Amino acid sequence: MNKTLVILLGPTGIGKTDLSIELALRFKTEIISSDSRQFFREMAVGTAVPPLEQLEKVKHHFIGHLSVNDYYSASKFEKDFLQVSKDLFKVHDLLLMTGGSGLYIDAACGKIDNIPDVDSSVRDKYLRKFMDEGLESIRTDLRLLDPVYYRTVDLKNYKRIIRALEICESTGKPYSHYLKKKGKKRAFNIIKIGLNMDRRELYSRINDRVDRMIASGLEEEARELFRYRDKNALNTVGYKEMFRYFDGEISRDKAIELIKRNSRRYARRQITWWSRDKEIKWFHPGEKKEIIRHIEIETRDPGPKTQ
RNA sequence: GGGGAGAUACCAAAGUGGCCAACUGGGGCAGACUGUAAAUCUGCUGUCGAAUGACUUCGUAGGUUCGAAUCCUGCUCUCCCCA
C-alpha cells in the first residue's frame, strides 16, 4: 500500500488554511501543521490559528501543542512528526501537511542531518562571548575548530557561527562532519504543492489579515504575553512590534504598520527559500480542482514511482 | 498686495562649484540559511549592460564657469508671516 504525505506550502497569508481543510475533507484525512509558531498555544491570534469551527471539521496535529516556555527545534519536530505520521498512516493512506516553516518541512522530509543534541549551556557560553567580544572573536574560534565550515558560512551571521561552535565543542568533531547532505529516506511518498500568487495581491491579503488580527485581539494577546517577551517564541512578527508599542517606543499605528511590513518581508523570504526546491509543483490558491487532480494523478497506484 | 522659505530619484531627506548617479532612512527587489527559522544574515535599488563602462538626471527656461544639484535671471508651483 502506498502511503503519501501531501505538503501544502506557501507564503504567509496566501490561503493555506482554508484550502487545507477542503483538501483534508476531500481526501478524508487529517492535517499536520508545519507552522513553527502555531505550535505555541498562547499565540493563537497572532499566528492566525484557524478558528475553532474550522479546527473541528478536521483533526489537526501540532497546533498549540507547546507553550511559549518550551524549547523546540526543527529536529524535535522531525521526531514528533515521524511518530505521529507513523500512527496516522496506520489508518490513512494520505496525510496532509500544511504550514509555512521551510526548515521544518525540510526536516519532515528527511533533509536535515542527524546531529547530536548539545547542552544549552554551550550555546549560552558562545552567545555571551559574541555579545562581550563581538563577531571576530567567535569567528576566530570557528576558524580553528572547523576550518571547512568556516569557508562556507556566512561570517556575518552570528547564529550560524554559534550553532557550528556549539556542535564542535560539545561533540569534539567539526560541525561540517555531520553535514552529509544526502537526505534520509522516508517510508512514504511526498507530494509538494506550493501556493503562490501575484505579489501585489499577496501583499494586500497580508495587510488585510493583519487588520483582522488586530480586530480579533492581537493587542490583548500580546499584552498577556508581554512578560514572556524574552522567550524565543515571542520573537515573532506581530508580537515584537506590539512590545515596542507597549514600551512607548512607537505608536500603535506604527506598530501595526510594521507588523504588515514584516509579514510581507517574511512572505518574501519564504518564497526565496522554496524557490530552489524543484520538487514543488506550484499553483494559484484558486486552482482547487487542478490541485486535487494533481494529487489524484500522483497518488494513482500502478506504475513505478519516480520519487 | 508686501516679506520670507522651499522645489533633489518611488517616498522622506542630506548635499550648497569639481571627490555626485548624488549620504542616509523608509519602501521595494534579489539572495543566503541543516537545531530557538515568523529567527538570523547579505546584496541591489536613474536607464542600458554580465562587467569595464556608456547615456540621461536634482521644478522649468536661459545664463555665468574649464566644470553646476550647488552661483545668477525669468517663469511655474508649494509653504509660512504681514496685510
mmCIF file with all atom_site columns, N, CA, C and O in Angstrom, chain A residues 8 15-26 29-31 50 58 60 96-99 195:
data_model
loop_
_atom_site.group_PDB
_atom_site.id
_atom_site.type_symbol
_atom_site.label_atom_id
_atom_site.label_alt_id
_atom_site.label_comp_id
_atom_site.label_asym_id
_atom_site.label_entity_id
_atom_site.label_seq_id
_atom_site.pdbx_PDB_ins_code
_atom_site.Cartn_x
_atom_site.Cartn_y
_atom_site.Cartn_z
_atom_site.occupancy
_atom_site.B_iso_or_equiv
_atom_site.pdbx_formal_charge
_atom_site.auth_seq_id
_atom_site.auth_comp_id
_atom_site.auth_asym_id
_atom_site.auth_atom_id
_atom_site.pdbx_PDB_model_num
ATOM 1  N N  . LEU A 1 8   ? 1.206   20.988 1.667  1.00 0.00 ? 8   LEU A N  1
ATOM 2  C CA . LEU A 1 8   ? 0.689   22.218 1.095  1.00 0.00 ? 8   LEU A CA 1
ATOM 3  C C  . LEU A 1 8   ? 1.476   23.355 1.716  1.00 0.00 ? 8   LEU A C  1
ATOM 4  O O  . LEU A 1 8   ? 1.391   23.596 2.924  1.00 0.00 ? 8   LEU A O  1
ATOM 5  N N  . GLY A 1 15  ? -3.504  31.632 1.931  1.00 0.00 ? 15  GLY A N  1
ATOM 6  C CA . GLY A 1 15  ? -4.757  30.871 1.943  1.00 0.00 ? 15  GLY A CA 1
ATOM 7  C C  . GLY A 1 15  ? -4.566  29.375 2.112  1.00 0.00 ? 15  GLY A C  1
ATOM 8  O O  . GLY A 1 15  ? -5.368  28.583 1.624  1.00 0.00 ? 15  GLY A O  1
ATOM 9  N N  . LYS A 1 16  ? -3.500  29.002 2.801  1.00 0.00 ? 16  LYS A N  1
ATOM 10 C CA . LYS A 1 16  ? -3.225  27.585 3.005  1.00 0.00 ? 16  LYS A CA 1
ATOM 11 C C  . LYS A 1 16  ? -4.290  26.928 3.889  1.00 0.00 ? 16  LYS A C  1
ATOM 12 O O  . LYS A 1 16  ? -4.710  25.806 3.624  1.00 0.00 ? 16  LYS A O  1
ATOM 13 N N  . THR A 1 17  ? -4.688  27.644 4.919  1.00 0.00 ? 17  THR A N  1
ATOM 14 C CA . THR A 1 17  ? -5.595  27.059 5.903  1.00 0.00 ? 17  THR A CA 1
ATOM 15 C C  . THR A 1 17  ? -6.910  26.603 5.282  1.00 0.00 ? 17  THR A C  1
ATOM 16 O O  . THR A 1 17  ? -7.305  25.448 5.423  1.00 0.00 ? 17  THR A O  1
ATOM 17 N N  . ASP A 1 18  ? -7.576  27.500 4.598  1.00 0.00 ? 18  ASP A N  1
ATOM 18 C CA . ASP A 1 18  ? -8.872  27.154 4.013  1.00 0.00 ? 18  ASP A CA 1
ATOM 19 C C  . ASP A 1 18  ? -8.743  25.990 3.045  1.00 0.00 ? 18  ASP A C  1
ATOM 20 O O  . ASP A 1 18  ? -9.525  25.050 3.080  1.00 0.00 ? 18  ASP A O  1
ATOM 21 N N  . LEU A 1 19  ? -7.743  26.086 2.204  1.00 0.00 ? 19  LEU A N  1
ATOM 22 C CA . LEU A 1 19  ? -7.574  25.026 1.213  1.00 0.00 ? 19  LEU A CA 1
ATOM 23 C C  . LEU A 1 19  ? -7.229  23.692 1.872  1.00 0.00 ? 19  LEU A C  1
ATOM 24 O O  . LEU A 1 19  ? -7.713  22.632 1.446  1.00 0.00 ? 19  LEU A O  1
ATOM 25 N N  . SER A 1 20  ? -6.419  23.763 2.919  1.00 0.00 ? 20  SER A N  1
ATOM 26 C CA . SER A 1 20  ? -6.015  22.511 3.566  1.00 0.00 ? 20  SER A CA 1
ATOM 27 C C  . SER A 1 20  ? -7.229  21.803 4.165  1.00 0.00 ? 20  SER A C  1
ATOM 28 O O  . SER A 1 20  ? -7.325  20.578 4.117  1.00 0.00 ? 20  SER A O  1
ATOM 29 N N  . ILE A 1 21  ? -8.139  22.551 4.702  1.00 0.00 ? 21  ILE A N  1
ATOM 30 C CA . ILE A 1 21  ? -9.331  21.929 5.286  1.00 0.00 ? 21  ILE A CA 1
ATOM 31 C C  . ILE A 1 21  ? -10.189 21.303 4.194  1.00 0.00 ? 21  ILE A C  1
ATOM 32 O O  . ILE A 1 21  ? -10.666 20.176 4.329  1.00 0.00 ? 21  ILE A O  1
ATOM 33 N N  . GLU A 1 22  ? -10.312 22.008 3.094  1.00 0.00 ? 22  GLU A N  1
ATOM 34 C CA . GLU A 1 22  ? -11.076 21.438 1.983  1.00 0.00 ? 22  GLU A CA 1
ATOM 35 C C  . GLU A 1 22  ? -10.435 20.151 1.474  1.00 0.00 ? 22  GLU A C  1
ATOM 36 O O  . GLU A 1 22  ? -11.121 19.160 1.209  1.00 0.00 ? 22  GLU A O  1
ATOM 37 N N  . LEU A 1 23  ? -9.122  20.202 1.338  1.00 0.00 ? 23  LEU A N  1
ATOM 38 C CA . LEU A 1 23  ? -8.423  19.014 0.842  1.00 0.00 ? 23  LEU A CA 1
ATOM 39 C C  . LEU A 1 23  ? -8.529  17.852 1.830  1.00 0.00 ? 23  LEU A C  1
ATOM 40 O O  . LEU A 1 23  ? -8.729  16.700 1.436  1.00 0.00 ? 23  LEU A O  1
ATOM 41 N N  . ALA A 1 24  ? -8.419  18.172 3.110  1.00 0.00 ? 24  ALA A N  1
ATOM 42 C CA . ALA A 1 24  ? -8.490  17.118 4.124  1.00 0.00 ? 24  ALA A CA 1
ATOM 43 C C  . ALA A 1 24  ? -9.865  16.455 4.099  1.00 0.00 ? 24  ALA A C  1
ATOM 44 O O  . ALA A 1 24  ? -9.982  15.230 4.210  1.00 0.00 ? 24  ALA A O  1
ATOM 45 N N  . LEU A 1 25  ? -10.891 17.266 3.912  1.00 0.00 ? 25  LEU A N  1
ATOM 46 C CA . LEU A 1 25  ? -12.242 16.707 3.842  1.00 0.00 ? 25  LEU A CA 1
ATOM 47 C C  . LEU A 1 25  ? -12.382 15.867 2.578  1.00 0.00 ? 25  LEU A C  1
ATOM 48 O O  . LEU A 1 25  ? -12.916 14.760 2.599  1.00 0.00 ? 25  LEU A O  1
ATOM 49 N N  . ARG A 1 26  ? -11.882 16.405 1.501  1.00 0.00 ? 26  ARG A N  1
ATOM 50 C CA . ARG A 1 26  ? -11.967 15.719 0.213  1.00 0.00 ? 26  ARG A CA 1
ATOM 51 C C  . ARG A 1 26  ? -11.265 14.345 0.255  1.00 0.00 ? 26  ARG A C  1
ATOM 52 O O  . ARG A 1 26  ? -11.760 13.372 -0.279 1.00 0.00 ? 26  ARG A O  1
ATOM 53 N N  . THR A 1 29  ? -8.859  12.886 5.445  1.00 0.00 ? 29  THR A N  1
ATOM 54 C CA . THR A 1 29  ? -7.643  12.680 6.227  1.00 0.00 ? 29  THR A CA 1
ATOM 55 C C  . THR A 1 29  ? -7.472  13.756 7.285  1.00 0.00 ? 29  THR A C  1
ATOM 56 O O  . THR A 1 29  ? -8.400  14.539 7.539  1.00 0.00 ? 29  THR A O  1
ATOM 57 N N  . GLU A 1 30  ? -6.309  13.797 7.901  1.00 0.00 ? 30  GLU A N  1
ATOM 58 C CA . GLU A 1 30  ? -6.054  14.744 8.982  1.00 0.00 ? 30  GLU A CA 1
ATOM 59 C C  . GLU A 1 30  ? -4.926  15.685 8.586  1.00 0.00 ? 30  GLU A C  1
ATOM 60 O O  . GLU A 1 30  ? -4.184  15.422 7.641  1.00 0.00 ? 30  GLU A O  1
ATOM 61 N N  . ILE A 1 31  ? -4.824  16.757 9.317  1.00 0.00 ? 31  ILE A N  1
ATOM 62 C CA . ILE A 1 31  ? -3.837  17.787 8.975  1.00 0.00 ? 31  ILE A CA 1
ATOM 63 C C  . ILE A 1 31  ? -2.725  17.860 10.011 1.00 0.00 ? 31  ILE A C  1
ATOM 64 O O  . ILE A 1 31  ? -2.972  17.863 11.218 1.00 0.00 ? 31  ILE A O  1
ATOM 65 N N  . PRO A 1 50  ? -6.407  28.657 12.814 1.00 0.00 ? 50  PRO A N  1
ATOM 66 C CA . PRO A 1 50  ? -7.782  28.609 12.338 1.00 0.00 ? 50  PRO A CA 1
ATOM 67 C C  . PRO A 1 50  ? -8.774  28.637 13.502 1.00 0.00 ? 50  PRO A C  1
ATOM 68 O O  . PRO A 1 50  ? -8.479  28.089 14.571 1.00 0.00 ? 50  PRO A O  1
ATOM 69 N N  . VAL A 1 58  ? -11.813 19.174 10.825 1.00 0.00 ? 58  VAL A N  1
ATOM 70 C CA . VAL A 1 58  ? -10.752 18.227 10.507 1.00 0.00 ? 58  VAL A CA 1
ATOM 71 C C  . VAL A 1 58  ? -9.817  18.142 11.699 1.00 0.00 ? 58  VAL A C  1
ATOM 72 O O  . VAL A 1 58  ? -9.530  19.143 12.341 1.00 0.00 ? 58  VAL A O  1
ATOM 73 N N  . HIS A 1 60  ? -6.557  18.272 13.595 1.00 0.00 ? 60  HIS A N  1
ATOM 74 C CA . HIS A 1 60  ? -5.269  18.925 13.371 1.00 0.00 ? 60  HIS A CA 1
ATOM 75 C C  . HIS A 1 60  ? -4.237  18.436 14.378 1.00 0.00 ? 60  HIS A C  1
ATOM 76 O O  . HIS A 1 60  ? -4.565  18.191 15.537 1.00 0.00 ? 60  HIS A O  1
ATOM 77 N N  . LEU A 1 96  ? -2.060  15.045 5.118  1.00 0.00 ? 96  LEU A N  1
ATOM 78 C CA . LEU A 1 96  ? -1.861  16.395 4.617  1.00 0.00 ? 96  LEU A CA 1
ATOM 79 C C  . LEU A 1 96  ? -1.066  17.201 5.620  1.00 0.00 ? 96  LEU A C  1
ATOM 80 O O  . LEU A 1 96  ? -1.419  17.274 6.798  1.00 0.00 ? 96  LEU A O  1
ATOM 81 N N  . MET A 1 97  ? 0.032   17.767 5.131  1.00 0.00 ? 97  MET A N  1
ATOM 82 C CA . MET A 1 97  ? 0.807   18.659 5.991  1.00 0.00 ? 97  MET A CA 1
ATOM 83 C C  . MET A 1 97  ? 0.661   20.056 5.423  1.00 0.00 ? 97  MET A C  1
ATOM 84 O O  . MET A 1 97  ? 0.732   20.252 4.212  1.00 0.00 ? 97  MET A O  1
ATOM 85 N N  . THR A 1 98  ? 0.476   21.032 6.286  1.00 0.00 ? 98  THR A N  1
ATOM 86 C CA . THR A 1 98  ? 0.403   22.390 5.789  1.00 0.00 ? 98  THR A CA 1
ATOM 87 C C  . THR A 1 98  ? 1.047   23.344 6.774  1.00 0.00 ? 98  THR A C  1
ATOM 88 O O  . THR A 1 98  ? 0.971   23.150 7.985  1.00 0.00 ? 98  THR A O  1
ATOM 89 N N  . GLY A 1 99  ? 1.703   24.341 6.237  1.00 0.00 ? 99  GLY A N  1
ATOM 90 C CA . GLY A 1 99  ? 2.394   25.295 7.084  1.00 0.00 ? 99  GLY A CA 1
ATOM 91 C C  . GLY A 1 99  ? 3.439   26.040 6.282  1.00 0.00 ? 99  GLY A C  1
ATOM 92 O O  . GLY A 1 99  ? 3.690   25.718 5.123  1.00 0.00 ? 99  GLY A O  1
ATOM 93 N N  . LEU A 1 195 ? 1.784   27.120 -3.057 1.00 0.00 ? 195 LEU A N  1
ATOM 94 C CA . LEU A 1 195 ? 0.774   28.124 -3.396 1.00 0.00 ? 195 LEU A CA 1
ATOM 95 C C  . LEU A 1 195 ? 1.455   29.471 -3.566 1.00 0.00 ? 195 LEU A C  1
ATOM 96 O O  . LEU A 1 195 ? 2.245   29.892 -2.718 1.00 0.00 ? 195 LEU A O  1
#
